[in-house]
Amino acid sequence: MPFLGKDWRSPGWSWTKTDHGWKRIVFFGHELEDNNKDIDLKELCSDDNENLFVGEVCELANTKRKKEFYNNNTKSQFVFRDKWIYVQKESTKERHGYCTLGEALNRLDFSSAIQDLRRFNYVAKLFQLIARSQLTSLSGAAQKNYFNILEKIVRKVLVDHYNPRLVKELLQDLSSTLHSLTIHVGRCVLVGNVNIWFNRLETIVKWQQELNNMQIPKQMYSGMTFNDLPLHMQSKILCKLSDACDIINLGQATPTLHILSENKTLWKKLCQFHFSDKPYCRSLGLTRNDNVDWKLMYYTLQKHYPMKEQYGDTLHFCKHCSILFWKDFGHPCTANDPDSCLMPISPQHFIDLFRF
């Protein structure tokens, strides 16, 4: 006789023995229990409310009420805070359905990732790519989560003054996309009431004004400063910067830094870092020709080739398990040599994983 359960691979329910018989155990998660200690079964099933619920029916009502209480008292409606997810692109006997970009955005813990400076630029760049082309592919819940995390990104920049230029570009791309979708394309491509999207547009404009009016306080140090370092050490620090805008902005601080920022060797190394693997650059003899204005060469190549992306920490994909995860937290891999199966995932590659 066939098994008629919902999933024949299900491990089943957990039960505990009490004085009144066996009772099924329902897990809510640590975060849910901590936020709902003041809710008990007597409050939910009292005579004034719903005394008709008995047994398992009352237990299900208790579960539902606890979830609603959690959702109404938190800005984000998601309990998932996973460190890894299984990327599924088709249905199999073991798993039904597939994993979408919105589901990955909901389940991976990006809210905590932006608090880590190694991952902040990665998450901001990912959100910028989503704002440019993938916003309409997100579900309504994923879009809500997207704007909740985006607000945390803006607040972190306003408090810590960390990389405001990247977040300004993100908000500008998002504003252009929403303006095009609400005005030119039409309302049919957006999930939810169009008034909600107009309110989000107004919020984005307010964030942009706050970032433009942000004043970075002058830090007062009594010890050694950057200008006190020897010139060769200042030059080596400049060579560690991979963004041309950072080099130019630093060169505007003092006349000495301006001279160091115009060094031909500095811009040559910057060209080699970003474009040395391009066929066109190899044909120019990028590493041999010294009679080249390397600063002009950098901006010329930038128009034709994408720059190499560099992040302190990125998501990784296990080709053996098809699992996407933060490397620091790891994942339950069954391969004999797990390190050989790992592949770092850039923000663009992250989006490409969920193209079907």
XYZ file of C-alpha atoms in Angstrom:
356
model
C 0.000 0.000 0.000
C 1.558 3.351 -0.989
C 2.525 5.927 1.605
C 0.108 8.857 1.347
C 2.192 11.500 3.126
C 3.049 14.857 1.555
C 6.685 13.866 1.119
C 7.846 10.290 1.487
C 11.340 11.576 2.389
C 10.031 13.651 5.304
C 11.630 12.734 8.666
C 8.233 13.103 10.363
C 7.092 15.062 13.401
C 8.811 15.183 16.782
C 6.829 14.047 19.818
C 7.299 14.230 23.568
C 5.612 12.200 26.306
C 3.617 14.109 28.947
C 1.344 13.126 31.820
C -1.664 13.507 29.533
C -0.208 11.515 26.647
C 2.019 12.229 23.651
C 2.266 15.812 22.392
C 3.748 17.033 19.124
C 6.726 19.437 19.370
C 6.536 22.584 17.225
C 9.767 24.531 16.615
C 9.583 28.276 16.030
C 13.273 29.197 16.003
C 15.312 31.002 18.660
C 14.587 34.500 17.357
C 10.843 33.878 17.355
C 10.829 32.494 20.868
C 12.855 35.423 22.219
C 10.510 37.987 20.713
C 7.314 36.292 21.883
C 7.905 35.276 25.476
C 4.897 37.291 26.549
C 2.509 35.237 24.411
C 1.137 32.109 25.992
C -1.557 29.593 25.216
C -3.971 30.964 27.834
C -3.955 34.407 26.231
C -4.695 33.008 22.780
C -7.348 30.528 23.889
C -9.100 32.380 26.689
C -12.856 32.595 27.090
C -12.893 36.155 25.746
C -11.236 35.201 22.474
C -11.430 31.815 20.850
C -12.474 29.169 23.339
C -13.678 26.928 20.532
C -10.118 25.831 19.718
C -9.110 22.629 21.446
C -6.279 20.175 21.036
C -4.265 20.493 17.840
C -6.560 23.199 16.453
C -5.642 25.450 19.363
C -1.994 24.593 18.848
C -2.159 25.623 15.187
C -3.878 28.873 16.159
C -1.120 29.498 18.680
C 1.509 28.971 15.977
C -0.234 31.315 13.567
C -0.658 34.042 16.171
C 3.005 33.884 17.130
C 4.064 34.266 13.524
C 1.708 37.200 13.003
C 3.000 38.841 16.177
C 6.571 38.506 14.912
C 5.718 39.869 11.467
C 3.848 42.876 12.843
C 6.606 43.845 15.259
C 9.553 43.632 12.872
C 10.278 45.671 9.785
C 11.181 42.619 7.717
C 8.674 39.810 7.552
C 11.170 37.003 7.126
C 12.314 34.553 9.760
C 14.900 32.994 7.435
C 18.470 33.990 8.228
C 20.353 31.198 6.496
C 24.081 31.153 5.878
C 23.653 29.044 2.744
C 20.944 28.034 0.264
C 20.523 25.263 -2.275
C 20.380 26.670 -5.813
C 17.895 24.536 -7.687
C 17.174 25.215 -11.368
C 14.763 22.385 -12.145
C 12.438 19.909 -10.471
C 13.748 16.505 -9.445
C 12.373 13.538 -7.540
C 14.082 14.802 -4.396
C 13.166 18.491 -4.743
C 10.250 20.198 -6.447
C 10.297 23.692 -7.895
C 13.325 25.922 -8.305
C 15.180 28.680 -6.477
C 14.597 32.253 -7.635
C 16.552 35.463 -7.201
C 13.923 36.788 -4.811
C 14.099 33.666 -2.649
C 17.887 33.942 -2.444
C 17.552 37.603 -1.512
C 15.111 36.709 1.263
C 16.898 33.726 2.725
C 20.569 34.767 2.661
C 21.434 37.004 5.577
C 22.286 40.229 3.749
C 21.173 42.343 6.714
C 24.083 41.038 8.767
C 26.433 41.016 5.772
C 26.301 44.799 5.369
C 27.583 45.188 8.936
C 30.836 43.517 7.844
C 33.105 45.955 5.972
C 34.505 43.080 3.906
C 31.046 42.357 2.454
C 29.510 45.827 2.356
C 30.777 46.724 -1.125
C 29.747 43.304 -2.421
C 26.152 43.652 -1.205
C 25.915 47.274 -2.411
C 27.148 46.292 -5.891
C 24.688 43.384 -5.997
C 21.813 45.692 -5.071
C 22.940 48.124 -7.759
C 22.782 45.404 -10.439
C 19.336 44.348 -9.209
C 18.170 47.962 -9.384
C 19.340 48.259 -12.992
C 17.678 45.203 -14.508
C 16.190 42.688 -12.041
C 13.833 44.707 -9.865
C 10.694 43.600 -11.715
C 11.701 39.922 -11.436
C 11.452 40.039 -7.624
C 8.301 39.008 -5.826
C 6.415 41.481 -3.670
C 7.952 40.044 -0.490
C 11.445 40.169 -2.003
C 10.938 43.782 -3.089
C 9.892 44.710 0.434
C 12.953 42.990 1.826
C 15.117 44.728 -0.785
C 14.050 48.193 0.368
C 14.357 47.255 4.048
C 17.985 46.201 3.550
C 18.613 49.239 1.342
C 17.490 51.487 4.179
C 19.996 49.794 6.486
C 22.730 50.388 3.884
C 21.934 54.094 3.729
C 21.824 54.401 7.523
C 25.190 52.699 7.850
C 26.749 55.163 5.402
C 25.246 58.116 7.258
C 26.585 56.853 10.578
C 29.962 55.379 9.586
C 30.618 57.553 6.474
C 31.765 54.441 4.626
C 31.880 54.542 0.799
C 29.091 57.069 0.169
C 29.968 57.291 -3.530
C 28.959 53.681 -4.206
C 25.639 54.083 -2.393
C 24.929 57.344 -4.254
C 25.404 55.487 -7.562
C 23.101 52.726 -6.295
C 20.343 55.193 -5.405
C 20.752 57.029 -8.705
C 20.354 53.805 -10.710
C 17.389 52.744 -8.593
C 15.730 56.148 -8.992
C 16.164 56.051 -12.778
C 14.721 52.539 -12.967
C 11.681 53.341 -10.813
C 11.036 56.581 -12.680
C 11.104 54.684 -15.973
C 8.817 51.917 -14.650
C 6.249 54.214 -13.035
C 6.127 56.908 -15.713
C 7.140 55.464 -19.079
C 6.624 51.677 -18.957
C 3.420 51.476 -16.941
C 2.054 50.038 -13.744
C 1.553 46.456 -14.930
C 5.197 45.477 -14.389
C 5.213 46.492 -10.711
C 3.956 44.379 -7.832
C 1.625 46.244 -5.497
C -0.136 49.576 -5.496
C 1.536 52.223 -7.639
C 1.183 54.727 -4.770
C 3.569 52.576 -2.749
C 6.144 52.949 -5.497
C 5.696 56.705 -5.607
C 6.294 56.777 -1.865
C 9.437 54.713 -2.362
C 10.595 57.175 -5.005
C 10.117 60.012 -2.530
C 12.063 58.050 0.073
C 14.937 57.535 -2.370
C 15.037 61.285 -3.092
C 15.170 61.949 0.656
C 18.045 59.481 1.042
C 19.923 61.172 -1.794
C 19.518 64.561 -0.126
C 20.765 63.185 3.179
C 23.848 61.707 1.512
C 24.555 64.914 -0.412
C 24.275 66.974 2.788
C 26.401 64.555 4.793
C 29.353 66.237 6.460
C 32.282 64.039 7.440
C 33.727 65.434 10.679
C 37.409 66.214 10.779
C 39.299 63.678 12.812
C 41.754 65.119 15.322
C 44.780 62.918 15.878
C 47.665 63.719 18.146
C 49.901 60.960 16.775
C 51.422 60.233 13.370
C 49.324 61.053 10.288
C 49.481 59.888 6.684
C 51.537 62.926 5.687
C 54.180 62.040 8.292
C 55.010 58.795 6.477
C 57.994 58.670 4.113
C 57.204 59.349 0.454
C 58.006 55.809 -0.680
C 55.497 54.433 1.862
C 52.815 56.876 0.718
C 53.469 55.807 -2.869
C 53.114 52.117 -1.962
C 49.799 52.819 -0.239
C 48.541 54.594 -3.363
C 49.518 51.550 -5.431
C 47.220 49.414 -3.270
C 44.152 51.414 -4.354
C 42.228 49.807 -7.210
C 39.787 52.664 -7.880
C 40.953 55.633 -9.953
C 38.446 57.956 -8.249
C 40.004 57.216 -4.872
C 43.466 58.030 -6.217
C 42.316 61.320 -7.723
C 40.409 62.339 -4.582
C 43.412 61.536 -2.417
C 45.624 63.571 -4.739
C 43.495 66.638 -4.044
C 44.339 66.601 -0.337
C 47.878 68.004 -0.465
C 50.345 69.123 -3.191
C 52.639 66.200 -2.316
C 49.858 63.643 -2.756
C 48.897 65.310 -6.035
C 52.394 64.676 -7.391
C 52.318 61.065 -6.202
C 48.855 60.513 -7.717
C 50.123 61.625 -11.148
C 52.992 59.148 -11.139
C 53.185 57.258 -14.429
C 54.156 53.986 -12.728
C 51.066 54.162 -10.525
C 48.688 54.392 -13.482
C 50.609 51.732 -15.376
C 50.100 49.275 -12.501
C 46.434 50.257 -12.375
C 46.067 49.442 -16.089
C 47.863 46.142 -15.604
C 45.594 45.203 -12.708
C 42.324 45.884 -14.524
C 43.062 45.228 -18.203
C 46.215 43.096 -18.594
C 44.164 39.987 -19.448
C 42.346 41.679 -22.354
C 43.531 40.727 -25.883
C 43.502 44.347 -27.046
C 45.798 45.374 -24.181
C 48.263 42.570 -24.920
C 48.477 43.663 -28.535
C 49.456 47.159 -27.403
C 52.362 45.779 -25.426
C 50.897 46.947 -22.157
C 53.829 45.738 -20.083
C 56.646 46.757 -22.459
C 55.891 50.210 -23.864
C 57.003 53.052 -21.573
C 56.166 55.943 -23.905
C 52.502 55.885 -23.003
C 50.326 58.288 -21.063
C 49.051 55.597 -18.706
C 46.443 57.802 -17.086
C 44.889 58.560 -20.464
C 45.262 54.892 -21.402
C 43.343 53.878 -18.268
C 40.324 56.042 -19.062
C 40.411 54.955 -22.714
C 40.376 51.264 -21.780
C 37.677 51.904 -19.187
C 35.274 52.876 -21.958
C 35.716 49.537 -23.745
C 36.287 46.982 -20.992
C 34.778 46.356 -17.558
C 37.107 46.856 -14.636
C 38.182 43.961 -12.463
C 36.095 43.723 -9.324
C 37.778 43.243 -5.980
C 35.969 42.509 -2.704
C 37.094 41.631 0.792
C 34.679 38.698 0.953
C 32.241 37.201 -1.534
C 29.654 34.468 -1.736
C 30.935 31.094 -2.904
C 29.233 28.373 -4.918
C 29.911 24.676 -4.419
C 29.748 22.906 -7.775
C 29.367 19.533 -6.070
C 26.447 20.444 -3.779
C 24.961 23.363 -5.793
C 24.962 25.417 -2.592
C 25.520 29.168 -2.373
C 27.085 30.306 0.906
C 29.372 32.725 2.713
C 32.777 31.097 2.918
C 33.364 32.037 6.553
C 30.304 30.042 7.643
C 30.832 27.036 5.378
C 28.195 24.558 4.221
C 27.397 20.838 4.635
C 29.506 19.501 1.739
C 29.693 15.784 0.916
C 32.653 15.988 -1.489
C 35.977 14.319 -0.660
C 37.854 17.550 -1.393
C 35.442 20.428 -0.716
C 37.957 23.195 -1.505
C 38.344 21.980 -5.082
C 34.610 22.446 -5.702
C 34.400 26.059 -4.517
C 33.949 28.936 -6.929
C 33.814 32.619 -5.894
C 30.678 34.364 -7.123
C 30.769 37.965 -8.306
C 27.609 40.104 -8.043
C 26.916 39.671 -11.753
C 27.470 35.922 -11.534
C 25.076 35.828 -8.579
C 22.314 37.235 -10.796
C 23.257 34.906 -13.676
C 22.777 31.891 -11.400
C 19.044 32.602 -11.310
C 18.459 33.204 -15.018
C 16.250 30.464 -16.435
